[in-house]
Amino acid sequence: MTIATPLADERDEFPTVAEAYKTKLGKMYQGTVEDFLDLQGKKLKGKVQLVFFSPPFPLKRKKKYGNKDGDEYLAWLQKLAPRLADLLTEDGSLVVEIGNAWDPGKPTMSLLPLQSLMAIAEGGDLNICQQFVCNNPARLPTPAQWVNIERIRVKDSYTHLWWMSKSERPKASNRNVLQDYSPSMQALLKRGHYNHGTRDSGYDIGETSFLTNNGGAIPSNVFNFSNTVANDAYRRYCREHGLKPHPAPMQAKLADWFIRFLTDKDDLVFDPFGGSNTTGAMAEQLGRRWLAVEPLADYIAGSKGRFEQFRAAGSEVS
């Protein structure tokens, strides 16, 4: 899902926005996010409950999906941020995934990702509700020069996700993302008692404080999601149709988690950098309406494979 808007001198390749396909609950458009907002921004203003996206990371090496760097990247994000913020409902949320960047030719990290966060938050006049970390333990060891060859760094395996909103109290419920209780907690609930009293930390643990079964544990803001499934429906579809899979798709579990946490059924979810359309597929699965926009036809064609599972339910791509 990590797809860039083409550089300014490349936008002539995508002069218009066209509907690429639709499902029961959503639509994928081909075009740039800027062109899409030019055409649809006023219509969608104040109607999107969640803008969820992973913009192109500020890489130094050009990719097929395009990427900017330095001041150009920051200026682009700051200009785009208010247009995305305008789409949000009063209690809507914007969640952006921002990866790390390294200084070219040096074993030192760039401040550009942090500056990017500021560009989005300040450009969109948004509150930062919470920071999340997504660790991918299966990520390849990079940066290769410093990790594999010189062995002077460890692999860079995580990204940050920043939850923002116009409101200080956007719609959210951690009850929608409870995780299974640990075996020890399950045993405690079954046993019905535990060692209560004052702890060394000063906390006074009541006799029944942890005996209520709430249906699961409140999760932390740190995820461990791998993205290495080689034979999922999306990749099988790409192989069968001779399509190259997107090189940096969003983890399905990540999109699923934030959609459940921040939206309700029938809410509208928008991904301005659709890529392989993980966001749209997870929104469809969860009964949310969705919109996505993506400039590259190859990635759009492959993204249809994410909806194969919905054919039997009448949500076939058309």
PDB file of C-alpha atoms in Angstrom:
ATOM      1  CA  MET A   1       0.000   0.000   0.000  1.00  0.00           C
ATOM      2  CA  THR A   2       3.007   2.287   0.174  1.00  0.00           C
ATOM      3  CA  ILE A   3       2.474   4.211  -3.084  1.00  0.00           C
ATOM      4  CA  ALA A   4       3.672   7.648  -4.005  1.00  0.00           C
ATOM      5  CA  THR A   5       2.039  10.442  -5.867  1.00  0.00           C
ATOM      6  CA  PRO A   6       4.092  10.971  -9.047  1.00  0.00           C
ATOM      7  CA  LEU A   7       6.515  13.846  -9.052  1.00  0.00           C
ATOM      8  CA  ALA A   8       5.215  17.124 -10.446  1.00  0.00           C
ATOM      9  CA  ASP A   9       6.761  16.588 -13.881  1.00  0.00           C
ATOM     10  CA  GLU A  10       5.320  13.054 -14.031  1.00  0.00           C
ATOM     11  CA  ARG A  11       1.688  13.931 -13.335  1.00  0.00           C
ATOM     12  CA  ASP A  12       0.941  14.409 -17.028  1.00  0.00           C
ATOM     13  CA  GLU A  13       0.933  10.604 -17.215  1.00  0.00           C
ATOM     14  CA  PHE A  14      -2.188  10.595 -15.016  1.00  0.00           C
ATOM     15  CA  PRO A  15      -4.151  13.685 -16.105  1.00  0.00           C
ATOM     16  CA  THR A  16      -7.552  12.334 -15.038  1.00  0.00           C
ATOM     17  CA  VAL A  17      -9.153  10.181 -12.386  1.00  0.00           C
ATOM     18  CA  ALA A  18     -11.213   7.167 -13.432  1.00  0.00           C
ATOM     19  CA  GLU A  19     -13.110   4.530 -11.503  1.00  0.00           C
ATOM     20  CA  ALA A  20     -11.027   1.339 -11.808  1.00  0.00           C
ATOM     21  CA  TYR A  21     -13.436  -1.063 -10.122  1.00  0.00           C
ATOM     22  CA  LYS A  22     -16.077  -1.244  -7.446  1.00  0.00           C
ATOM     23  CA  THR A  23     -17.358  -3.767  -4.929  1.00  0.00           C
ATOM     24  CA  LYS A  24     -20.432  -3.980  -2.757  1.00  0.00           C
ATOM     25  CA  LEU A  25     -19.009  -1.428  -0.311  1.00  0.00           C
ATOM     26  CA  GLY A  26     -16.283   0.518  -2.072  1.00  0.00           C
ATOM     27  CA  LYS A  27     -14.524   1.907  -5.116  1.00  0.00           C
ATOM     28  CA  MET A  28     -10.941   1.986  -6.349  1.00  0.00           C
ATOM     29  CA  TYR A  29      -9.932   4.935  -8.502  1.00  0.00           C
ATOM     30  CA  GLN A  30      -6.930   5.302 -10.789  1.00  0.00           C
ATOM     31  CA  GLY A  31      -5.237   8.666 -10.530  1.00  0.00           C
ATOM     32  CA  THR A  32      -3.139  10.768  -8.217  1.00  0.00           C
ATOM     33  CA  VAL A  33      -4.383  11.740  -4.789  1.00  0.00           C
ATOM     34  CA  GLU A  34      -4.207  15.422  -5.784  1.00  0.00           C
ATOM     35  CA  ASP A  35      -6.351  14.887  -8.889  1.00  0.00           C
ATOM     36  CA  PHE A  36      -8.786  12.765  -6.899  1.00  0.00           C
ATOM     37  CA  LEU A  37      -9.189  15.466  -4.263  1.00  0.00           C
ATOM     38  CA  ASP A  38      -9.618  18.097  -6.980  1.00  0.00           C
ATOM     39  CA  LEU A  39     -12.600  16.127  -8.267  1.00  0.00           C
ATOM     40  CA  GLN A  40     -14.028  14.553  -5.102  1.00  0.00           C
ATOM     41  CA  GLY A  41     -12.701  16.626  -2.190  1.00  0.00           C
ATOM     42  CA  LYS A  42     -15.710  18.955  -1.818  1.00  0.00           C
ATOM     43  CA  LYS A  43     -18.159  16.066  -2.091  1.00  0.00           C
ATOM     44  CA  LEU A  44     -16.342  14.070   0.603  1.00  0.00           C
ATOM     45  CA  LYS A  45     -15.637  16.950   2.995  1.00  0.00           C
ATOM     46  CA  GLY A  46     -16.620  15.991   6.539  1.00  0.00           C
ATOM     47  CA  LYS A  47     -17.761  12.483   5.561  1.00  0.00           C
ATOM     48  CA  VAL A  48     -14.714  10.252   6.080  1.00  0.00           C
ATOM     49  CA  GLN A  49     -14.402   8.549   9.451  1.00  0.00           C
ATOM     50  CA  LEU A  50     -10.871   7.225   8.909  1.00  0.00           C
ATOM     51  CA  VAL A  51      -8.110   8.282   6.548  1.00  0.00           C
ATOM     52  CA  PHE A  52      -5.627   5.416   6.785  1.00  0.00           C
ATOM     53  CA  PHE A  53      -2.480   5.436   4.692  1.00  0.00           C
ATOM     54  CA  SER A  54       1.181   4.750   4.280  1.00  0.00           C
ATOM     55  CA  PRO A  55       2.758   7.469   2.124  1.00  0.00           C
ATOM     56  CA  PRO A  56       5.923   6.802   0.150  1.00  0.00           C
ATOM     57  CA  PHE A  57       8.778   6.623   2.599  1.00  0.00           C
ATOM     58  CA  PRO A  58      11.483   9.234   1.999  1.00  0.00           C
ATOM     59  CA  LEU A  59      13.888   6.845   0.271  1.00  0.00           C
ATOM     60  CA  LYS A  60      17.063   7.978  -1.431  1.00  0.00           C
ATOM     61  CA  ARG A  61      16.783   5.387  -4.194  1.00  0.00           C
ATOM     62  CA  LYS A  62      13.961   5.892  -6.672  1.00  0.00           C
ATOM     63  CA  LYS A  63      11.290   3.191  -6.795  1.00  0.00           C
ATOM     64  CA  LYS A  64       8.717   2.339  -9.430  1.00  0.00           C
ATOM     65  CA  TYR A  65       6.001   3.745  -7.175  1.00  0.00           C
ATOM     66  CA  GLY A  66       7.887   7.024  -6.873  1.00  0.00           C
ATOM     67  CA  ASN A  67       9.308   8.763  -3.857  1.00  0.00           C
ATOM     68  CA  LYS A  68      10.531  12.184  -2.882  1.00  0.00           C
ATOM     69  CA  ASP A  69      13.206  13.269  -0.455  1.00  0.00           C
ATOM     70  CA  GLY A  70      14.247  16.173   1.688  1.00  0.00           C
ATOM     71  CA  ASP A  71      12.501  19.517   1.489  1.00  0.00           C
ATOM     72  CA  GLU A  72      10.449  18.416  -1.522  1.00  0.00           C
ATOM     73  CA  TYR A  73       8.958  15.555   0.485  1.00  0.00           C
ATOM     74  CA  LEU A  74       8.116  17.749   3.471  1.00  0.00           C
ATOM     75  CA  ALA A  75       6.543  20.455   1.324  1.00  0.00           C
ATOM     76  CA  TRP A  76       4.433  17.841  -0.466  1.00  0.00           C
ATOM     77  CA  LEU A  77       3.134  16.347   2.802  1.00  0.00           C
ATOM     78  CA  GLN A  78       2.428  19.735   4.353  1.00  0.00           C
ATOM     79  CA  LYS A  79       0.408  20.777   1.313  1.00  0.00           C
ATOM     80  CA  LEU A  80      -1.508  17.493   1.212  1.00  0.00           C
ATOM     81  CA  ALA A  81      -2.283  17.285   4.958  1.00  0.00           C
ATOM     82  CA  PRO A  82      -5.013  19.977   5.167  1.00  0.00           C
ATOM     83  CA  ARG A  83      -6.796  18.495   2.157  1.00  0.00           C
ATOM     84  CA  LEU A  84      -6.927  15.095   3.876  1.00  0.00           C
ATOM     85  CA  ALA A  85      -7.945  16.627   7.209  1.00  0.00           C
ATOM     86  CA  ASP A  86     -10.865  18.393   5.510  1.00  0.00           C
ATOM     87  CA  LEU A  87     -12.344  15.013   4.626  1.00  0.00           C
ATOM     88  CA  LEU A  88     -12.714  13.944   8.261  1.00  0.00           C
ATOM     89  CA  THR A  89     -15.905  13.924  10.254  1.00  0.00           C
ATOM     90  CA  GLU A  90     -15.772  15.925  13.481  1.00  0.00           C
ATOM     91  CA  ASP A  91     -14.792  12.781  15.410  1.00  0.00           C
ATOM     92  CA  GLY A  92     -12.863  11.180  12.550  1.00  0.00           C
ATOM     93  CA  SER A  93      -9.246  10.001  12.602  1.00  0.00           C
ATOM     94  CA  LEU A  94      -6.205  10.079  10.369  1.00  0.00           C
ATOM     95  CA  VAL A  95      -3.628   7.320  10.817  1.00  0.00           C
ATOM     96  CA  VAL A  96      -0.349   7.486   8.933  1.00  0.00           C
ATOM     97  CA  GLU A  97       2.457   4.936   8.847  1.00  0.00           C
ATOM     98  CA  ILE A  98       5.909   6.509   8.659  1.00  0.00           C
ATOM     99  CA  GLY A  99       9.001   4.402   8.139  1.00  0.00           C
ATOM    100  CA  ASN A 100      12.589   5.211   9.001  1.00  0.00           C
ATOM    101  CA  ALA A 101      15.113   6.884   6.729  1.00  0.00           C
ATOM    102  CA  TRP A 102      18.901   6.779   6.716  1.00  0.00           C
ATOM    103  CA  ASP A 103      21.365   9.426   5.644  1.00  0.00           C
ATOM    104  CA  PRO A 104      22.784   8.515   2.215  1.00  0.00           C
ATOM    105  CA  GLY A 105      26.159   6.797   2.479  1.00  0.00           C
ATOM    106  CA  LYS A 106      26.269   7.060   6.266  1.00  0.00           C
ATOM    107  CA  PRO A 107      25.379   4.693   9.121  1.00  0.00           C
ATOM    108  CA  THR A 108      23.217   7.409  10.688  1.00  0.00           C
ATOM    109  CA  MET A 109      19.465   7.920  10.732  1.00  0.00           C
ATOM    110  CA  SER A 110      17.707  10.878   9.158  1.00  0.00           C
ATOM    111  CA  LEU A 111      15.325  13.198  10.987  1.00  0.00           C
ATOM    112  CA  LEU A 112      13.114  13.339   7.912  1.00  0.00           C
ATOM    113  CA  PRO A 113      10.486  10.900   9.291  1.00  0.00           C
ATOM    114  CA  LEU A 114      10.026  13.045  12.408  1.00  0.00           C
ATOM    115  CA  GLN A 115       9.876  16.168  10.273  1.00  0.00           C
ATOM    116  CA  SER A 116       7.273  14.394   8.131  1.00  0.00           C
ATOM    117  CA  LEU A 117       5.130  13.778  11.206  1.00  0.00           C
ATOM    118  CA  MET A 118       5.303  17.458  12.058  1.00  0.00           C
ATOM    119  CA  ALA A 119       4.472  18.428   8.478  1.00  0.00           C
ATOM    120  CA  ILE A 120       1.291  16.342   8.564  1.00  0.00           C
ATOM    121  CA  ALA A 121       0.197  17.302  12.089  1.00  0.00           C
ATOM    122  CA  GLU A 122       0.903  21.007  11.646  1.00  0.00           C
ATOM    123  CA  GLY A 123      -0.202  21.173   8.023  1.00  0.00           C
ATOM    124  CA  GLY A 124      -3.528  19.551   8.856  1.00  0.00           C
ATOM    125  CA  ASP A 125      -3.904  21.302  12.241  1.00  0.00           C
ATOM    126  CA  LEU A 126      -4.348  17.885  13.832  1.00  0.00           C
ATOM    127  CA  ASN A 127      -4.030  16.593  17.377  1.00  0.00           C
ATOM    128  CA  ILE A 128      -1.744  13.604  17.949  1.00  0.00           C
ATOM    129  CA  CYS A 129      -3.833  11.084  19.850  1.00  0.00           C
ATOM    130  CA  GLN A 130      -1.308   8.265  20.226  1.00  0.00           C
ATOM    131  CA  GLN A 131       1.876   6.798  18.781  1.00  0.00           C
ATOM    132  CA  PHE A 132       2.086   3.137  17.720  1.00  0.00           C
ATOM    133  CA  VAL A 133       5.032   0.938  16.758  1.00  0.00           C
ATOM    134  CA  CYS A 134       4.726  -1.937  14.295  1.00  0.00           C
ATOM    135  CA  ASN A 135       7.599  -4.396  14.403  1.00  0.00           C
ATOM    136  CA  ASN A 136       7.994  -6.816  11.510  1.00  0.00           C
ATOM    137  CA  PRO A 137      10.319  -9.546  12.862  1.00  0.00           C
ATOM    138  CA  ALA A 138      10.621 -11.096   9.395  1.00  0.00           C
ATOM    139  CA  ARG A 139      11.880  -7.923   7.725  1.00  0.00           C
ATOM    140  CA  LEU A 140      15.097  -8.322   5.750  1.00  0.00           C
ATOM    141  CA  PRO A 141      18.241  -7.020   7.467  1.00  0.00           C
ATOM    142  CA  THR A 142      18.623  -3.456   6.282  1.00  0.00           C
ATOM    143  CA  PRO A 143      20.385  -1.096   5.710  1.00  0.00           C
ATOM    144  CA  ALA A 144      22.480  -3.838   4.094  1.00  0.00           C
ATOM    145  CA  GLN A 145      25.788  -1.948   4.062  1.00  0.00           C
ATOM    146  CA  TRP A 146      25.777  -1.339   7.800  1.00  0.00           C
ATOM    147  CA  VAL A 147      23.930  -4.475   8.941  1.00  0.00           C
ATOM    148  CA  ASN A 148      25.144  -7.261   6.625  1.00  0.00           C
ATOM    149  CA  ILE A 149      28.469  -6.082   5.315  1.00  0.00           C
ATOM    150  CA  GLU A 150      30.123  -3.941   7.972  1.00  0.00           C
ATOM    151  CA  ARG A 151      28.079  -5.415  10.853  1.00  0.00           C
ATOM    152  CA  ILE A 152      27.969  -2.139  12.755  1.00  0.00           C
ATOM    153  CA  ARG A 153      24.167  -1.795  13.048  1.00  0.00           C
ATOM    154  CA  VAL A 154      21.244  -4.130  13.745  1.00  0.00           C
ATOM    155  CA  LYS A 155      18.385  -4.514  11.286  1.00  0.00           C
ATOM    156  CA  ASP A 156      15.781  -1.801  11.068  1.00  0.00           C
ATOM    157  CA  SER A 157      12.519  -3.724  11.545  1.00  0.00           C
ATOM    158  CA  TYR A 158       9.837  -1.292  12.650  1.00  0.00           C
ATOM    159  CA  THR A 159       7.657   1.586  11.521  1.00  0.00           C
ATOM    160  CA  HIS A 160       5.686   4.166  13.459  1.00  0.00           C
ATOM    161  CA  LEU A 161       1.974   4.778  13.097  1.00  0.00           C
ATOM    162  CA  TRP A 162       0.631   8.093  14.275  1.00  0.00           C
ATOM    163  CA  TRP A 163      -3.037   8.467  15.155  1.00  0.00           C
ATOM    164  CA  MET A 164      -4.277  12.033  14.675  1.00  0.00           C
ATOM    165  CA  SER A 165      -7.612  13.816  14.646  1.00  0.00           C
ATOM    166  CA  LYS A 166      -9.249  17.216  14.532  1.00  0.00           C
ATOM    167  CA  SER A 167     -10.941  16.451  17.852  1.00  0.00           C
ATOM    168  CA  GLU A 168      -9.218  15.711  21.138  1.00  0.00           C
ATOM    169  CA  ARG A 169     -11.739  12.889  21.636  1.00  0.00           C
ATOM    170  CA  PRO A 170     -12.300  11.154  18.290  1.00  0.00           C
ATOM    171  CA  LYS A 171     -14.437   8.051  17.957  1.00  0.00           C
ATOM    172  CA  ALA A 172     -12.487   5.056  19.299  1.00  0.00           C
ATOM    173  CA  SER A 173     -13.118   1.958  21.381  1.00  0.00           C
ATOM    174  CA  ASN A 174     -10.469  -0.416  22.674  1.00  0.00           C
ATOM    175  CA  ARG A 175     -13.287  -2.878  23.347  1.00  0.00           C
ATOM    176  CA  ASN A 176     -13.256  -3.554  19.608  1.00  0.00           C
ATOM    177  CA  VAL A 177      -9.621  -4.673  19.634  1.00  0.00           C
ATOM    178  CA  LEU A 178      -9.349  -6.729  22.816  1.00  0.00           C
ATOM    179  CA  GLN A 179      -6.839  -9.569  22.629  1.00  0.00           C
ATOM    180  CA  ASP A 180      -6.968 -12.995  24.226  1.00  0.00           C
ATOM    181  CA  TYR A 181      -6.085 -13.141  27.899  1.00  0.00           C
ATOM    182  CA  SER A 182      -2.711 -14.669  28.674  1.00  0.00           C
ATOM    183  CA  PRO A 183      -2.694 -18.196  30.142  1.00  0.00           C
ATOM    184  CA  SER A 184      -1.815 -16.772  33.558  1.00  0.00           C
ATOM    185  CA  MET A 185      -4.746 -14.345  33.437  1.00  0.00           C
ATOM    186  CA  GLN A 186      -7.081 -17.126  32.346  1.00  0.00           C
ATOM    187  CA  ALA A 187      -5.867 -19.202  35.291  1.00  0.00           C
ATOM    188  CA  LEU A 188      -6.373 -16.258  37.660  1.00  0.00           C
ATOM    189  CA  LEU A 189      -9.968 -15.773  36.507  1.00  0.00           C
ATOM    190  CA  LYS A 190     -10.642 -19.465  36.941  1.00  0.00           C
ATOM    191  CA  ARG A 191      -9.016 -19.523  40.390  1.00  0.00           C
ATOM    192  CA  GLY A 192     -10.909 -16.475  41.613  1.00  0.00           C
ATOM    193  CA  HIS A 193      -8.240 -15.023  43.870  1.00  0.00           C
ATOM    194  CA  TYR A 194      -4.689 -13.658  43.765  1.00  0.00           C
ATOM    195  CA  ASN A 195      -2.063 -11.956  45.909  1.00  0.00           C
ATOM    196  CA  HIS A 196      -3.569  -8.501  46.462  1.00  0.00           C
ATOM    197  CA  GLY A 197      -2.236  -5.613  48.507  1.00  0.00           C
ATOM    198  CA  THR A 198       0.355  -2.861  48.112  1.00  0.00           C
ATOM    199  CA  ARG A 199       3.152  -3.451  45.616  1.00  0.00           C
ATOM    200  CA  ASP A 200       6.736  -2.145  45.746  1.00  0.00           C
ATOM    201  CA  SER A 201       5.741   0.415  43.140  1.00  0.00           C
ATOM    202  CA  GLY A 202       3.224   1.896  45.570  1.00  0.00           C
ATOM    203  CA  TYR A 203       0.133   0.651  43.782  1.00  0.00           C
ATOM    204  CA  ASP A 204      -2.554  -0.809  46.033  1.00  0.00           C
ATOM    205  CA  ILE A 205      -4.069  -3.799  44.238  1.00  0.00           C
ATOM    206  CA  GLY A 206      -7.592  -4.460  45.471  1.00  0.00           C
ATOM    207  CA  GLU A 207      -8.878  -7.887  46.400  1.00  0.00           C
ATOM    208  CA  THR A 208     -11.201  -8.086  43.374  1.00  0.00           C
ATOM    209  CA  SER A 209      -9.560  -5.597  40.979  1.00  0.00           C
ATOM    210  CA  PHE A 210      -8.609  -8.255  38.426  1.00  0.00           C
ATOM    211  CA  LEU A 211     -11.464 -10.713  38.788  1.00  0.00           C
ATOM    212  CA  THR A 212     -13.799  -9.202  36.188  1.00  0.00           C
ATOM    213  CA  ASN A 213     -13.783 -10.983  32.848  1.00  0.00           C
ATOM    214  CA  ASN A 214     -13.993  -8.193  30.258  1.00  0.00           C
ATOM    215  CA  GLY A 215     -13.760 -10.549  27.309  1.00  0.00           C
ATOM    216  CA  GLY A 216     -10.098  -9.946  26.679  1.00  0.00           C
ATOM    217  CA  ALA A 217      -7.063  -7.825  27.501  1.00  0.00           C
ATOM    218  CA  ILE A 218      -6.560  -4.221  26.415  1.00  0.00           C
ATOM    219  CA  PRO A 219      -3.774  -4.296  23.809  1.00  0.00           C
ATOM    220  CA  SER A 220      -0.644  -2.187  23.917  1.00  0.00           C
ATOM    221  CA  ASN A 221       0.475   0.289  21.273  1.00  0.00           C
ATOM    222  CA  VAL A 222       3.201  -2.073  20.017  1.00  0.00           C
ATOM    223  CA  PHE A 223       2.413  -4.626  17.305  1.00  0.00           C
ATOM    224  CA  ASN A 224       4.381  -7.609  16.029  1.00  0.00           C
ATOM    225  CA  PHE A 225       2.996  -8.268  12.548  1.00  0.00           C
ATOM    226  CA  SER A 226       4.952 -10.123   9.888  1.00  0.00           C
ATOM    227  CA  ASN A 227       4.296  -9.477   6.216  1.00  0.00           C
ATOM    228  CA  THR A 228       5.818 -12.538   4.579  1.00  0.00           C
ATOM    229  CA  VAL A 229       2.810 -14.603   3.449  1.00  0.00           C
ATOM    230  CA  ALA A 230       3.949 -15.916   0.061  1.00  0.00           C
ATOM    231  CA  ASN A 231       0.802 -17.818  -0.852  1.00  0.00           C
ATOM    232  CA  ASP A 232      -2.087 -15.602   0.227  1.00  0.00           C
ATOM    233  CA  ALA A 233      -5.003 -14.877  -2.113  1.00  0.00           C
ATOM    234  CA  TYR A 234      -3.464 -11.616  -3.325  1.00  0.00           C
ATOM    235  CA  ARG A 235      -0.106 -13.099  -4.319  1.00  0.00           C
ATOM    236  CA  ARG A 236      -1.719 -16.170  -5.872  1.00  0.00           C
ATOM    237  CA  TYR A 237      -3.938 -13.913  -7.944  1.00  0.00           C
ATOM    238  CA  CYS A 238      -0.930 -11.906  -9.123  1.00  0.00           C
ATOM    239  CA  ARG A 239       0.937 -15.080 -10.136  1.00  0.00           C
ATOM    240  CA  GLU A 240      -2.044 -16.540 -11.937  1.00  0.00           C
ATOM    241  CA  HIS A 241      -2.587 -13.336 -13.923  1.00  0.00           C
ATOM    242  CA  GLY A 242       1.058 -12.539 -14.622  1.00  0.00           C
ATOM    243  CA  LEU A 243       1.054  -9.437 -12.429  1.00  0.00           C
ATOM    244  CA  LYS A 244       3.916  -8.218 -10.282  1.00  0.00           C
ATOM    245  CA  PRO A 245       2.860  -7.888  -6.627  1.00  0.00           C
ATOM    246  CA  HIS A 246       3.290  -4.566  -4.903  1.00  0.00           C
ATOM    247  CA  PRO A 247       6.783  -4.437  -3.325  1.00  0.00           C
ATOM    248  CA  ALA A 248       5.665  -2.941  -0.007  1.00  0.00           C
ATOM    249  CA  PRO A 249       2.062  -3.897   0.810  1.00  0.00           C
ATOM    250  CA  MET A 250       0.473  -2.903   4.081  1.00  0.00           C
ATOM    251  CA  GLN A 251       0.086  -5.701   6.622  1.00  0.00           C
ATOM    252  CA  ALA A 252      -3.539  -6.818   6.547  1.00  0.00           C
ATOM    253  CA  LYS A 253      -3.610  -7.202  10.333  1.00  0.00           C
ATOM    254  CA  LEU A 254      -2.551  -3.583  10.734  1.00  0.00           C
ATOM    255  CA  ALA A 255      -5.360  -2.211   8.570  1.00  0.00           C
ATOM    256  CA  ASP A 256      -7.834  -4.561  10.247  1.00  0.00           C
ATOM    257  CA  TRP A 257      -6.807  -3.404  13.732  1.00  0.00           C
ATOM    258  CA  PHE A 258      -7.153   0.333  13.116  1.00  0.00           C
ATOM    259  CA  ILE A 259     -10.416  -0.008  11.177  1.00  0.00           C
ATOM    260  CA  ARG A 260     -11.942  -1.965  14.079  1.00  0.00           C
ATOM    261  CA  PHE A 261     -10.517   0.438  16.667  1.00  0.00           C
ATOM    262  CA  LEU A 262     -11.597   3.716  15.048  1.00  0.00           C
ATOM    263  CA  THR A 263     -14.719   3.003  12.985  1.00  0.00           C
ATOM    264  CA  ASP A 264     -18.117   1.353  13.140  1.00  0.00           C
ATOM    265  CA  LYS A 265     -20.064  -0.579  10.535  1.00  0.00           C
ATOM    266  CA  ASP A 266     -21.024   1.544   7.493  1.00  0.00           C
ATOM    267  CA  ASP A 267     -18.455   4.264   8.319  1.00  0.00           C
ATOM    268  CA  LEU A 268     -16.359   5.509   5.381  1.00  0.00           C
ATOM    269  CA  VAL A 269     -12.639   4.668   5.203  1.00  0.00           C
ATOM    270  CA  PHE A 270     -10.309   6.362   2.687  1.00  0.00           C
ATOM    271  CA  ASP A 271      -6.824   5.328   1.568  1.00  0.00           C
ATOM    272  CA  PRO A 272      -5.178   8.012  -0.602  1.00  0.00           C
ATOM    273  CA  PHE A 273      -2.259   5.696  -1.522  1.00  0.00           C
ATOM    274  CA  GLY A 274      -4.141   2.523  -2.315  1.00  0.00           C
ATOM    275  CA  GLY A 275      -1.391   0.314  -3.757  1.00  0.00           C
ATOM    276  CA  SER A 276      -2.547  -3.295  -3.439  1.00  0.00           C
ATOM    277  CA  ASN A 277      -5.663  -2.025  -1.604  1.00  0.00           C
ATOM    278  CA  THR A 278      -5.199  -3.805   1.703  1.00  0.00           C
ATOM    279  CA  THR A 279      -7.248  -1.067   3.354  1.00  0.00           C
ATOM    280  CA  GLY A 280     -10.202  -1.499   1.015  1.00  0.00           C
ATOM    281  CA  ALA A 281     -10.209  -5.287   1.411  1.00  0.00           C
ATOM    282  CA  MET A 282     -10.129  -5.110   5.211  1.00  0.00           C
ATOM    283  CA  ALA A 283     -12.846  -2.435   5.233  1.00  0.00           C
ATOM    284  CA  GLU A 284     -15.008  -4.635   3.001  1.00  0.00           C
ATOM    285  CA  GLN A 285     -14.474  -7.586   5.298  1.00  0.00           C
ATOM    286  CA  LEU A 286     -15.489  -5.532   8.328  1.00  0.00           C
ATOM    287  CA  GLY A 287     -18.591  -4.015   6.735  1.00  0.00           C
ATOM    288  CA  ARG A 288     -17.211  -0.504   6.265  1.00  0.00           C
ATOM    289  CA  ARG A 289     -17.592   1.589   3.141  1.00  0.00           C
ATOM    290  CA  TRP A 290     -14.294   2.489   1.504  1.00  0.00           C
ATOM    291  CA  LEU A 291     -12.556   4.536  -1.185  1.00  0.00           C
ATOM    292  CA  ALA A 292      -8.993   4.201  -2.448  1.00  0.00           C
ATOM    293  CA  VAL A 293      -6.943   5.921  -5.114  1.00  0.00           C
ATOM    294  CA  GLU A 294      -3.822   4.624  -6.858  1.00  0.00           C
ATOM    295  CA  PRO A 295      -1.990   5.923  -9.945  1.00  0.00           C
ATOM    296  CA  LEU A 296      -0.407   2.711 -11.263  1.00  0.00           C
ATOM    297  CA  ALA A 297      -2.565   0.362 -13.320  1.00  0.00           C
ATOM    298  CA  ASP A 298      -0.459  -2.726 -12.535  1.00  0.00           C
ATOM    299  CA  TYR A 299      -1.016  -2.385  -8.807  1.00  0.00           C
ATOM    300  CA  ILE A 300      -4.725  -1.757  -9.294  1.00  0.00           C
ATOM    301  CA  ALA A 301      -5.031  -4.893 -11.442  1.00  0.00           C
ATOM    302  CA  GLY A 302      -3.305  -7.000  -8.789  1.00  0.00           C
ATOM    303  CA  SER A 303      -5.362  -5.500  -5.972  1.00  0.00           C
ATOM    304  CA  LYS A 304      -8.501  -7.163  -7.363  1.00  0.00           C
ATOM    305  CA  GLY A 305      -7.088 -10.409  -6.000  1.00  0.00           C
ATOM    306  CA  ARG A 306      -7.750  -9.212  -2.469  1.00  0.00           C
ATOM    307  CA  PHE A 307     -11.486  -9.456  -3.154  1.00  0.00           C
ATOM    308  CA  GLU A 308     -11.589 -13.032  -4.436  1.00  0.00           C
ATOM    309  CA  GLN A 309     -12.732 -14.191  -0.988  1.00  0.00           C
ATOM    310  CA  PHE A 310     -15.848 -12.010  -1.229  1.00  0.00           C
ATOM    311  CA  ARG A 311     -17.176 -13.439  -4.497  1.00  0.00           C
ATOM    312  CA  ALA A 312     -19.351 -16.008  -2.772  1.00  0.00           C
ATOM    313  CA  ALA A 313     -20.869 -13.246  -0.645  1.00  0.00           C
ATOM    314  CA  GLY A 314     -21.899 -11.177  -3.652  1.00  0.00           C
ATOM    315  CA  SER A 315     -19.163  -8.562  -3.389  1.00  0.00           C
ATOM    316  CA  GLU A 316     -17.505  -9.368  -6.674  1.00  0.00           C
ATOM    317  CA  VAL A 317     -15.248  -6.783  -8.253  1.00  0.00           C
ATOM    318  CA  SER A 318     -16.778  -5.087 -11.282  1.00  0.00           C
TER     319      SER A 318
END
